[in-house]
Amino acid sequence: MDKQRDFVLRTIEERGIKFVRLWFTDVVGTLKSVAIAPAEVEGAFAEGLGFDGSAIEGLTRAFESDLLAHPDPTTFQILPWRGEVDPTARMFCDITTPDGQPSVSDPRNVLKRTLEKAADRGFTFYTHPEIEFYLLKSSQFGPEGPEPVDSAGYFDNVPGGTAHDFRRRSVRMLEDLGISVEFSHHEAGPGQNEIDLRYADALTTADNIMTFRTVIKEVAIEQGVYATFMPKPLSGYPGSGMHTHMSLFEGDTNAFFEAGAQYQLSKIGRQFIAGLLRHAPEITAVTNQFVNSYKRLWGGDEAPSFVCWGHNNRSALVRVPLYKPNKGQSSRVEYRAIDSAANPYLSFSLMLAAGLKGIEEGYELPPEAENNVWALSDAERRALGYNQLPASLDHAISLMEDSELVAETLGEQVFNYVLLNKRQEWHAYRAQVTPYELRTNLEIL
């Protein structure tokens, strides 16, 4: 760590950095930033930067408001969109109390705690997100609703199109920040795009997702368009998910791989999936944290609404991707419910905790879904044992409230804040619609 700090201080001096932004998130996942002068960085490393935690959503209560932000030197990067005039860098921070204890409500610390539990069992948790978002001509819209930048569809090549140039610029900027991109393409909705980040340990991936969102917003401003990670911005078109591929490693060995097993999936991998399935309904209030999230989950277009798994089945909640011969290290499972607006730190914590619970308790994996789950009747789904994901935020909150796994993973303070905050959001939403709409239009739930 001392070598990393020395590298940061030397780079700041050699590159003429004028401002250093210290980043962290609130409980909802909103990025927070405070800029300090280069001369203050060494002191921030040694003592942290004090701030009023009670002014940040969910971080602390008014009577215990003092917190410290400690920059993590391993996350130092120069921000490419700032250019050569007054160069600016950023570092993510860990939040502590004045006595040096990790803040129990810091989302980054919540994930670190869960990763430590996995490490105690010999596991390292890796994730790989597929992040979808929409590009709109403007943040303003009239009676016809938001206007996408194009009318293209899945994998369409649009010569000279806004989305093509946008993705190229965004990928280049992400690479400049040390964030490796695997794929980028136009998605199924008009103006909808997807950029997939390469596998990394879960903490690095969560930091990368927060940086990714900032990059996308900055490029949108630069190109005169508007980018949104809203789960379902356009009625009648696909929502924006963040399908997340996951694997556990024991040292250099993929714990999900077993040669000769069905789909080359090990017992640990099967138990991990079983844990995800059993606990999916109770973690949904975090992985899908907005009223709008349920428009996506229950709006069709391959969004998962039912709790089941399948091999290469995109209508299932959990998918086991096609195995690549001689690539056992790539064995993984894909969780398809989480949307692009989720707090990645809290969501990864709960998905990992659910999977670990399946391993610890030896959960049995139910039979796989072999057909399009959406095409089945309600009676057929019930006969096959496919439970539903929550149909609304209100339903998700009620399931989360009774969950020991969520309460233990998030910690009391974050757990109680999420319950209160989401209940308020739901009641505020209900006050804005008519009883007729609530009765007749599932889309708006």
Short mmCIF file of C-alpha atoms in Angstrom, two decimals:
data_model
loop_
_atom_site.label_atom_id
_atom_site.label_comp_id
_atom_site.label_asym_id
_atom_site.label_seq_id
_atom_site.Cartn_x
_atom_site.Cartn_y
_atom_site.Cartn_z
CA MET A 1 0.00 0.00 0.00
CA ASP A 2 2.88 2.38 0.78
CA LYS A 3 4.29 1.75 -2.70
CA GLN A 4 0.88 2.52 -4.21
CA ARG A 5 0.66 5.76 -2.25
CA ASP A 6 4.14 6.74 -3.40
CA PHE A 7 3.15 5.99 -7.00
CA VAL A 8 0.04 8.18 -6.69
CA LEU A 9 1.95 11.10 -5.18
CA ARG A 10 4.70 10.82 -7.80
CA THR A 11 2.19 10.62 -10.67
CA ILE A 12 0.29 13.66 -9.40
CA GLU A 13 3.50 15.67 -9.44
CA GLU A 14 4.84 14.35 -12.76
CA ARG A 15 1.54 14.70 -14.65
CA GLY A 16 0.69 18.10 -13.21
CA ILE A 17 -2.62 16.96 -11.69
CA LYS A 18 -4.54 19.98 -10.41
CA PHE A 19 -7.51 18.29 -8.71
CA VAL A 20 -8.08 14.87 -7.16
CA ARG A 21 -11.67 13.71 -6.80
CA LEU A 22 -12.49 11.37 -3.96
CA TRP A 23 -15.44 9.13 -4.85
CA PHE A 24 -17.84 6.99 -2.82
CA THR A 25 -21.55 6.12 -3.01
CA ASP A 26 -24.58 6.54 -0.81
CA VAL A 27 -26.81 3.58 0.00
CA VAL A 28 -28.93 4.09 -3.12
CA GLY A 29 -25.79 3.98 -5.29
CA THR A 30 -25.52 7.66 -6.19
CA LEU A 31 -21.91 8.64 -6.79
CA LYS A 32 -20.55 11.25 -4.38
CA SER A 33 -17.45 13.32 -5.10
CA VAL A 34 -15.26 15.84 -3.29
CA ALA A 35 -12.25 17.46 -4.98
CA ILE A 36 -9.06 18.16 -3.05
CA ALA A 37 -5.87 19.93 -4.03
CA PRO A 38 -2.79 17.81 -4.77
CA ALA A 39 -1.10 19.11 -1.62
CA GLU A 40 -3.86 17.55 0.49
CA VAL A 41 -3.60 14.02 -0.90
CA GLU A 42 -0.81 12.85 1.40
CA GLY A 43 -2.79 14.02 4.41
CA ALA A 44 -5.92 12.28 3.11
CA PHE A 45 -3.94 9.04 2.86
CA ALA A 46 -2.69 9.41 6.43
CA GLU A 47 -5.78 10.72 8.20
CA GLY A 48 -8.73 10.62 5.81
CA LEU A 49 -10.95 13.53 4.84
CA GLY A 50 -13.67 14.47 7.29
CA PHE A 51 -17.26 15.16 6.17
CA ASP A 52 -20.83 15.27 7.47
CA GLY A 53 -22.14 11.74 6.97
CA SER A 54 -25.69 12.68 7.97
CA ALA A 55 -25.98 14.75 4.77
CA ILE A 56 -25.45 11.59 2.65
CA GLU A 57 -28.40 9.24 2.01
CA GLY A 58 -28.27 6.41 4.53
CA LEU A 59 -24.66 6.78 5.67
CA THR A 60 -25.23 7.84 9.27
CA ARG A 61 -27.61 9.54 11.67
CA ALA A 62 -27.42 13.18 12.73
CA PHE A 63 -26.15 12.43 16.24
CA GLU A 64 -23.18 10.44 14.88
CA SER A 65 -22.55 12.42 11.70
CA ASP A 66 -18.74 12.71 11.54
CA LEU A 67 -17.16 10.33 9.06
CA LEU A 68 -13.83 10.08 7.25
CA ALA A 69 -13.17 9.26 3.59
CA HIS A 70 -9.93 7.32 3.09
CA PRO A 71 -8.79 7.21 -0.56
CA ASP A 72 -7.80 3.78 -1.90
CA PRO A 73 -4.56 4.39 -3.85
CA THR A 74 -5.09 1.23 -5.93
CA THR A 75 -8.06 2.97 -7.61
CA PHE A 76 -6.13 6.06 -8.77
CA GLN A 77 -6.87 7.02 -12.37
CA ILE A 78 -6.60 10.22 -14.40
CA LEU A 79 -10.00 11.25 -15.81
CA PRO A 80 -9.63 11.38 -19.61
CA TRP A 81 -12.64 13.66 -20.23
CA ARG A 82 -10.98 16.48 -18.27
CA GLY A 83 -8.32 16.85 -20.97
CA GLU A 84 -4.95 18.56 -20.55
CA VAL A 85 -6.30 21.74 -18.99
CA ASP A 86 -6.29 21.36 -15.22
CA PRO A 87 -5.86 17.54 -15.32
CA THR A 88 -8.02 15.74 -12.79
CA ALA A 89 -7.71 12.29 -11.21
CA ARG A 90 -9.99 10.20 -9.02
CA MET A 91 -9.76 7.60 -6.26
CA PHE A 92 -12.51 5.57 -4.61
CA CYS A 93 -12.72 5.85 -0.85
CA ASP A 94 -13.43 3.63 2.11
CA ILE A 95 -15.55 5.36 4.76
CA THR A 96 -14.64 5.07 8.45
CA THR A 97 -15.79 6.48 11.77
CA PRO A 98 -13.49 8.91 13.65
CA ASP A 99 -12.09 6.03 15.72
CA GLY A 100 -10.93 4.26 12.56
CA GLN A 101 -13.64 1.60 12.33
CA PRO A 102 -15.15 0.84 8.90
CA SER A 103 -18.52 2.54 8.51
CA VAL A 104 -21.21 -0.12 8.72
CA SER A 105 -23.33 1.80 6.19
CA ASP A 106 -20.64 2.31 3.53
CA PRO A 107 -21.81 0.18 0.56
CA ARG A 108 -18.20 -0.53 -0.40
CA ASN A 109 -17.58 -1.85 3.10
CA VAL A 110 -20.74 -3.99 2.96
CA LEU A 111 -19.31 -5.72 -0.11
CA LYS A 112 -15.88 -6.05 1.52
CA ARG A 113 -17.46 -7.78 4.53
CA THR A 114 -19.23 -10.31 2.31
CA LEU A 115 -16.09 -10.92 0.25
CA GLU A 116 -14.20 -11.60 3.49
CA LYS A 117 -16.77 -14.25 4.42
CA ALA A 118 -16.24 -15.87 1.04
CA ALA A 119 -12.46 -15.67 1.49
CA ASP A 120 -12.76 -17.41 4.89
CA ARG A 121 -14.25 -20.34 2.96
CA GLY A 122 -11.44 -20.22 0.41
CA PHE A 123 -13.37 -18.44 -2.36
CA THR A 124 -12.67 -15.40 -4.52
CA PHE A 125 -15.75 -13.93 -6.19
CA TYR A 126 -15.53 -12.75 -9.81
CA THR A 127 -18.19 -10.89 -11.77
CA HIS A 128 -18.72 -9.76 -15.33
CA PRO A 129 -21.61 -7.32 -16.05
CA GLU A 130 -23.47 -6.70 -19.30
CA ILE A 131 -24.65 -3.11 -18.89
CA GLU A 132 -27.57 -1.81 -20.94
CA PHE A 133 -28.67 1.80 -21.28
CA TYR A 134 -30.67 4.05 -23.57
CA LEU A 135 -29.51 7.06 -25.55
CA LEU A 136 -32.16 9.74 -25.95
CA LYS A 137 -32.05 12.94 -27.96
CA SER A 138 -32.76 14.95 -24.83
CA SER A 139 -33.65 14.64 -21.16
CA GLN A 140 -36.74 16.69 -22.00
CA PHE A 141 -39.74 15.09 -23.66
CA GLY A 142 -43.31 15.94 -24.52
CA PRO A 143 -46.62 14.12 -25.05
CA GLU A 144 -44.99 11.45 -27.23
CA GLY A 145 -42.54 10.57 -24.48
CA PRO A 146 -38.73 10.22 -24.66
CA GLU A 147 -37.22 10.27 -28.16
CA PRO A 148 -34.45 7.70 -28.82
CA VAL A 149 -31.46 8.71 -30.93
CA ASP A 150 -32.25 5.98 -33.51
CA SER A 151 -34.72 3.27 -34.45
CA ALA A 152 -32.13 0.49 -34.77
CA GLY A 153 -32.40 -2.98 -33.24
CA TYR A 154 -30.29 -5.82 -31.89
CA PHE A 155 -26.73 -5.91 -33.27
CA ASP A 156 -27.71 -3.45 -36.01
CA ASN A 157 -24.86 -1.63 -37.70
CA VAL A 158 -25.80 2.01 -38.20
CA PRO A 159 -23.13 3.65 -40.41
CA GLY A 160 -22.43 7.14 -39.13
CA GLY A 161 -25.03 6.63 -36.42
CA THR A 162 -24.92 8.37 -33.08
CA ALA A 163 -24.84 5.12 -31.09
CA HIS A 164 -21.90 3.73 -33.09
CA ASP A 165 -19.78 6.83 -32.48
CA PHE A 166 -20.95 6.97 -28.88
CA ARG A 167 -19.87 3.41 -28.11
CA ARG A 168 -16.49 3.89 -29.79
CA ARG A 169 -15.79 7.01 -27.75
CA SER A 170 -17.04 5.43 -24.53
CA VAL A 171 -15.00 2.25 -24.95
CA ARG A 172 -11.86 4.26 -25.67
CA MET A 173 -12.43 6.35 -22.55
CA LEU A 174 -13.03 3.26 -20.41
CA GLU A 175 -9.84 1.67 -21.69
CA ASP A 176 -7.96 4.88 -20.85
CA LEU A 177 -9.25 4.45 -17.29
CA GLY A 178 -7.93 0.89 -17.11
CA ILE A 179 -11.38 -0.69 -17.48
CA SER A 180 -11.29 -3.53 -20.00
CA VAL A 181 -14.29 -3.90 -22.32
CA GLU A 182 -15.26 -7.24 -23.84
CA PHE A 183 -18.13 -6.33 -26.18
CA SER A 184 -20.20 -3.35 -27.25
CA HIS A 185 -23.23 -3.33 -29.54
CA HIS A 186 -26.66 -1.92 -30.23
CA GLU A 187 -29.36 -3.63 -28.16
CA ALA A 188 -32.92 -4.52 -29.12
CA GLY A 189 -34.63 -1.25 -28.20
CA PRO A 190 -34.43 1.97 -30.25
CA GLY A 191 -31.48 3.92 -28.93
CA GLN A 192 -30.58 1.07 -26.57
CA ASN A 193 -26.94 0.00 -26.23
CA GLU A 194 -24.91 -2.54 -24.31
CA ILE A 195 -21.30 -2.51 -23.19
CA ASP A 196 -19.89 -5.58 -21.40
CA LEU A 197 -16.98 -5.25 -18.98
CA ARG A 198 -14.40 -8.01 -18.63
CA TYR A 199 -14.29 -10.31 -15.63
CA ALA A 200 -12.72 -8.89 -12.48
CA ASP A 201 -13.00 -9.46 -8.75
CA ALA A 202 -16.33 -8.17 -7.46
CA LEU A 203 -14.98 -5.09 -5.65
CA THR A 204 -13.07 -3.93 -8.74
CA THR A 205 -16.13 -4.60 -10.89
CA ALA A 206 -18.38 -2.55 -8.60
CA ASP A 207 -15.91 0.36 -8.73
CA ASN A 208 -15.77 -0.05 -12.51
CA ILE A 209 -19.57 0.08 -12.82
CA MET A 210 -19.70 3.36 -10.92
CA THR A 211 -16.96 4.74 -13.18
CA PHE A 212 -18.76 3.33 -16.24
CA ARG A 213 -21.95 5.24 -15.44
CA THR A 214 -19.98 8.46 -15.09
CA VAL A 215 -18.17 7.87 -18.39
CA ILE A 216 -21.44 7.20 -20.22
CA LYS A 217 -22.99 10.39 -18.83
CA GLU A 218 -19.89 12.44 -19.71
CA VAL A 219 -19.73 11.14 -23.28
CA ALA A 220 -23.45 11.82 -23.68
CA ILE A 221 -22.95 15.45 -22.63
CA GLU A 222 -19.96 15.72 -24.98
CA GLN A 223 -22.03 14.41 -27.92
CA GLY A 224 -25.18 16.36 -27.20
CA VAL A 225 -27.42 13.42 -26.26
CA TYR A 226 -28.83 12.05 -23.01
CA ALA A 227 -27.96 8.67 -21.48
CA THR A 228 -30.25 6.95 -19.00
CA PHE A 229 -29.87 3.79 -16.93
CA MET A 230 -33.57 3.86 -16.01
CA PRO A 231 -34.72 0.21 -16.01
CA LYS A 232 -37.72 0.78 -18.34
CA PRO A 233 -37.69 4.23 -19.97
CA LEU A 234 -39.85 3.28 -22.98
CA SER A 235 -43.14 1.41 -22.75
CA GLY A 236 -43.35 -1.38 -25.30
CA TYR A 237 -39.58 -1.78 -25.68
CA PRO A 238 -37.04 -3.83 -23.69
CA GLY A 239 -35.84 -2.57 -20.34
CA SER A 240 -32.20 -2.11 -19.40
CA GLY A 241 -30.76 -4.93 -17.35
CA MET A 242 -27.30 -5.61 -16.02
CA HIS A 243 -27.04 -9.38 -16.52
CA THR A 244 -24.18 -10.41 -14.25
CA HIS A 245 -21.99 -13.47 -14.80
CA MET A 246 -20.49 -14.89 -11.60
CA SER A 247 -17.97 -17.51 -10.59
CA LEU A 248 -16.10 -18.59 -7.47
CA PHE A 249 -12.43 -19.46 -7.61
CA GLU A 250 -10.41 -21.51 -5.14
CA GLY A 251 -6.94 -20.18 -5.78
CA ASP A 252 -6.46 -20.50 -9.53
CA THR A 253 -9.18 -23.14 -9.92
CA ASN A 254 -12.73 -22.35 -10.99
CA ALA A 255 -14.93 -23.91 -8.28
CA PHE A 256 -17.90 -23.99 -10.68
CA PHE A 257 -16.17 -26.31 -13.17
CA GLU A 258 -16.28 -30.10 -13.07
CA ALA A 259 -15.21 -32.03 -16.14
CA GLY A 260 -17.79 -34.59 -17.20
CA ALA A 261 -20.59 -33.19 -15.06
CA GLN A 262 -23.82 -31.98 -16.67
CA TYR A 263 -22.97 -28.67 -18.38
CA GLN A 264 -19.52 -29.09 -16.75
CA LEU A 265 -21.11 -27.54 -13.64
CA SER A 266 -19.73 -28.66 -10.28
CA LYS A 267 -21.68 -29.44 -7.11
CA ILE A 268 -20.58 -26.08 -5.70
CA GLY A 269 -21.88 -24.35 -8.81
CA ARG A 270 -25.23 -26.15 -8.54
CA GLN A 271 -25.58 -25.26 -4.87
CA PHE A 272 -24.68 -21.65 -5.62
CA ILE A 273 -27.48 -21.47 -8.21
CA ALA A 274 -29.88 -23.09 -5.74
CA GLY A 275 -29.02 -20.36 -3.23
CA LEU A 276 -29.68 -17.65 -5.79
CA LEU A 277 -33.04 -19.17 -6.67
CA ARG A 278 -34.22 -19.63 -3.08
CA HIS A 279 -33.28 -16.13 -1.97
CA ALA A 280 -33.96 -14.19 -5.19
CA PRO A 281 -37.38 -12.84 -4.12
CA GLU A 282 -36.03 -11.37 -0.87
CA ILE A 283 -32.99 -9.66 -2.46
CA THR A 284 -35.00 -8.12 -5.31
CA ALA A 285 -35.73 -4.89 -3.42
CA VAL A 286 -31.98 -4.18 -3.70
CA THR A 287 -31.12 -5.63 -7.12
CA ASN A 288 -34.24 -3.91 -8.52
CA GLN A 289 -34.61 -0.96 -6.21
CA PHE A 290 -36.98 1.41 -8.02
CA VAL A 291 -40.69 1.44 -8.83
CA ASN A 292 -39.66 1.56 -12.48
CA SER A 293 -37.62 -1.66 -12.06
CA TYR A 294 -40.82 -3.70 -11.97
CA LYS A 295 -41.97 -2.33 -15.29
CA ARG A 296 -38.90 -4.08 -16.70
CA LEU A 297 -39.27 -7.33 -14.73
CA TRP A 298 -42.91 -7.71 -15.75
CA GLY A 299 -42.70 -6.12 -19.19
CA GLY A 300 -41.63 -9.16 -21.21
CA ASP A 301 -38.72 -8.90 -23.70
CA GLU A 302 -36.69 -11.66 -21.99
CA ALA A 303 -36.82 -9.99 -18.58
CA PRO A 304 -37.03 -12.73 -15.92
CA SER A 305 -40.27 -12.81 -13.92
CA PHE A 306 -40.15 -16.37 -12.60
CA VAL A 307 -37.69 -18.14 -10.33
CA CYS A 308 -36.06 -20.91 -12.34
CA TRP A 309 -32.80 -21.77 -14.03
CA GLY A 310 -31.84 -23.15 -17.40
CA HIS A 311 -28.93 -24.04 -19.61
CA ASN A 312 -28.57 -21.26 -22.13
CA ASN A 313 -32.25 -20.40 -21.50
CA ARG A 314 -32.73 -16.63 -21.67
CA SER A 315 -36.24 -16.76 -20.22
CA ALA A 316 -34.90 -18.11 -16.91
CA LEU A 317 -33.79 -16.07 -13.90
CA VAL A 318 -30.44 -17.86 -13.73
CA ARG A 319 -28.75 -19.06 -16.89
CA VAL A 320 -25.81 -21.45 -17.27
CA PRO A 321 -24.09 -20.18 -20.41
CA LEU A 322 -22.92 -22.57 -23.12
CA TYR A 323 -19.75 -24.36 -22.07
CA LYS A 324 -16.67 -23.70 -24.18
CA PRO A 325 -14.58 -26.89 -24.67
CA ASN A 326 -11.17 -26.76 -22.99
CA LYS A 327 -12.10 -23.54 -21.17
CA GLY A 328 -13.05 -24.77 -17.73
CA GLN A 329 -11.92 -21.49 -16.18
CA SER A 330 -14.79 -19.74 -17.94
CA SER A 331 -17.53 -21.80 -16.24
CA ARG A 332 -20.01 -19.37 -14.69
CA VAL A 333 -23.64 -18.61 -13.94
CA GLU A 334 -25.59 -15.58 -15.08
CA TYR A 335 -28.12 -13.74 -12.89
CA ARG A 336 -30.56 -11.89 -15.14
CA ALA A 337 -32.83 -9.93 -12.78
CA ILE A 338 -30.49 -7.14 -11.67
CA ASP A 339 -31.02 -3.88 -13.55
CA SER A 340 -28.60 -1.19 -14.65
CA ALA A 341 -29.69 1.25 -11.93
CA ALA A 342 -28.82 -1.04 -9.01
CA ASN A 343 -26.20 -0.23 -6.38
CA PRO A 344 -23.51 -2.72 -7.48
CA TYR A 345 -21.86 -2.96 -4.05
CA LEU A 346 -25.04 -3.98 -2.22
CA SER A 347 -26.34 -6.13 -5.10
CA PHE A 348 -23.11 -8.11 -5.44
CA SER A 349 -23.07 -8.58 -1.66
CA LEU A 350 -26.53 -10.12 -1.65
CA MET A 351 -26.04 -12.29 -4.74
CA LEU A 352 -22.83 -13.66 -3.23
CA ALA A 353 -24.46 -14.17 0.17
CA ALA A 354 -27.36 -16.06 -1.43
CA GLY A 355 -24.99 -18.32 -3.37
CA LEU A 356 -22.81 -18.98 -0.34
CA LYS A 357 -25.91 -19.86 1.69
CA GLY A 358 -26.76 -22.48 -0.91
CA ILE A 359 -23.28 -23.97 -0.57
CA GLU A 360 -23.25 -23.88 3.25
CA GLU A 361 -26.71 -25.43 3.61
CA GLY A 362 -26.30 -27.86 0.70
CA TYR A 363 -29.37 -26.65 -1.18
CA GLU A 364 -30.65 -29.01 -3.87
CA LEU A 365 -30.95 -27.56 -7.36
CA PRO A 366 -34.46 -28.05 -8.80
CA PRO A 367 -34.95 -29.37 -12.35
CA GLU A 368 -34.00 -26.93 -15.07
CA ALA A 369 -36.44 -24.98 -17.22
CA GLU A 370 -36.14 -26.34 -20.74
CA ASN A 371 -38.81 -24.21 -22.44
CA ASN A 372 -39.65 -20.54 -22.81
CA VAL A 373 -41.00 -19.82 -19.33
CA TRP A 374 -42.97 -16.80 -20.56
CA ALA A 375 -44.86 -18.98 -23.06
CA LEU A 376 -46.18 -21.32 -20.37
CA SER A 377 -49.57 -20.84 -18.74
CA ASP A 378 -49.84 -19.92 -15.06
CA ALA A 379 -51.05 -23.44 -14.32
CA GLU A 380 -48.07 -24.97 -16.15
CA ARG A 381 -45.63 -22.74 -14.27
CA ARG A 382 -47.23 -23.64 -10.92
CA ALA A 383 -47.06 -27.34 -11.78
CA LEU A 384 -43.34 -26.97 -12.50
CA GLY A 385 -42.77 -25.10 -9.22
CA TYR A 386 -41.72 -21.78 -10.74
CA ASN A 387 -42.38 -19.09 -8.15
CA GLN A 388 -42.70 -15.45 -9.17
CA LEU A 389 -40.31 -12.65 -8.52
CA PRO A 390 -42.01 -9.74 -6.72
CA ALA A 391 -44.53 -7.97 -8.96
CA SER A 392 -43.96 -4.54 -7.42
CA LEU A 393 -41.52 -2.66 -5.20
CA ASP A 394 -44.05 -2.86 -2.37
CA HIS A 395 -44.12 -6.66 -2.69
CA ALA A 396 -40.30 -6.81 -2.81
CA ILE A 397 -40.01 -4.70 0.35
CA SER A 398 -42.36 -7.00 2.26
CA LEU A 399 -40.28 -10.05 1.28
CA MET A 400 -37.02 -8.31 2.18
CA GLU A 401 -38.37 -7.27 5.59
CA ASP A 402 -38.64 -10.91 6.69
CA SER A 403 -35.23 -11.94 5.33
CA GLU A 404 -32.53 -12.89 7.80
CA LEU A 405 -30.04 -13.22 4.94
CA VAL A 406 -30.57 -9.64 3.73
CA ALA A 407 -30.53 -8.19 7.25
CA GLU A 408 -27.31 -10.01 8.13
CA THR A 409 -25.56 -9.16 4.86
CA LEU A 410 -26.47 -5.47 4.71
CA GLY A 411 -26.18 -4.84 8.44
CA GLU A 412 -28.87 -3.28 10.61
CA GLN A 413 -28.34 0.34 9.60
CA VAL A 414 -28.37 -0.21 5.81
CA PHE A 415 -31.19 -2.75 6.07
CA ASN A 416 -33.43 -0.37 8.01
CA TYR A 417 -32.59 2.55 5.74
CA VAL A 418 -33.43 0.59 2.58
CA LEU A 419 -36.77 -0.49 4.07
CA LEU A 420 -37.70 3.06 5.08
CA ASN A 421 -36.44 4.72 1.88
CA LYS A 422 -38.14 2.28 -0.47
CA ARG A 423 -41.42 2.38 1.44
CA GLN A 424 -41.42 6.16 1.15
CA GLU A 425 -40.69 5.89 -2.58
CA TRP A 426 -43.56 3.44 -3.06
CA HIS A 427 -46.07 5.55 -1.11
CA ALA A 428 -44.98 8.70 -2.96
CA TYR A 429 -45.55 6.87 -6.24
CA ARG A 430 -49.02 5.63 -5.23
CA ALA A 431 -50.03 9.20 -4.39
CA GLN A 432 -49.34 10.25 -7.99
CA VAL A 433 -51.57 7.73 -9.78
CA THR A 434 -55.28 7.03 -9.77
CA PRO A 435 -56.85 3.92 -8.20
CA TYR A 436 -57.98 2.93 -11.70
CA GLU A 437 -54.37 2.89 -12.93
CA LEU A 438 -53.23 0.84 -9.96
CA ARG A 439 -55.99 -1.71 -10.56
CA THR A 440 -55.73 -2.06 -14.30
CA ASN A 441 -52.18 -1.40 -15.45
CA LEU A 442 -49.53 -3.81 -14.21
CA GLU A 443 -47.01 -1.96 -16.38
CA ILE A 444 -46.90 0.99 -13.99
CA LEU A 445 -46.33 -1.00 -10.80
#
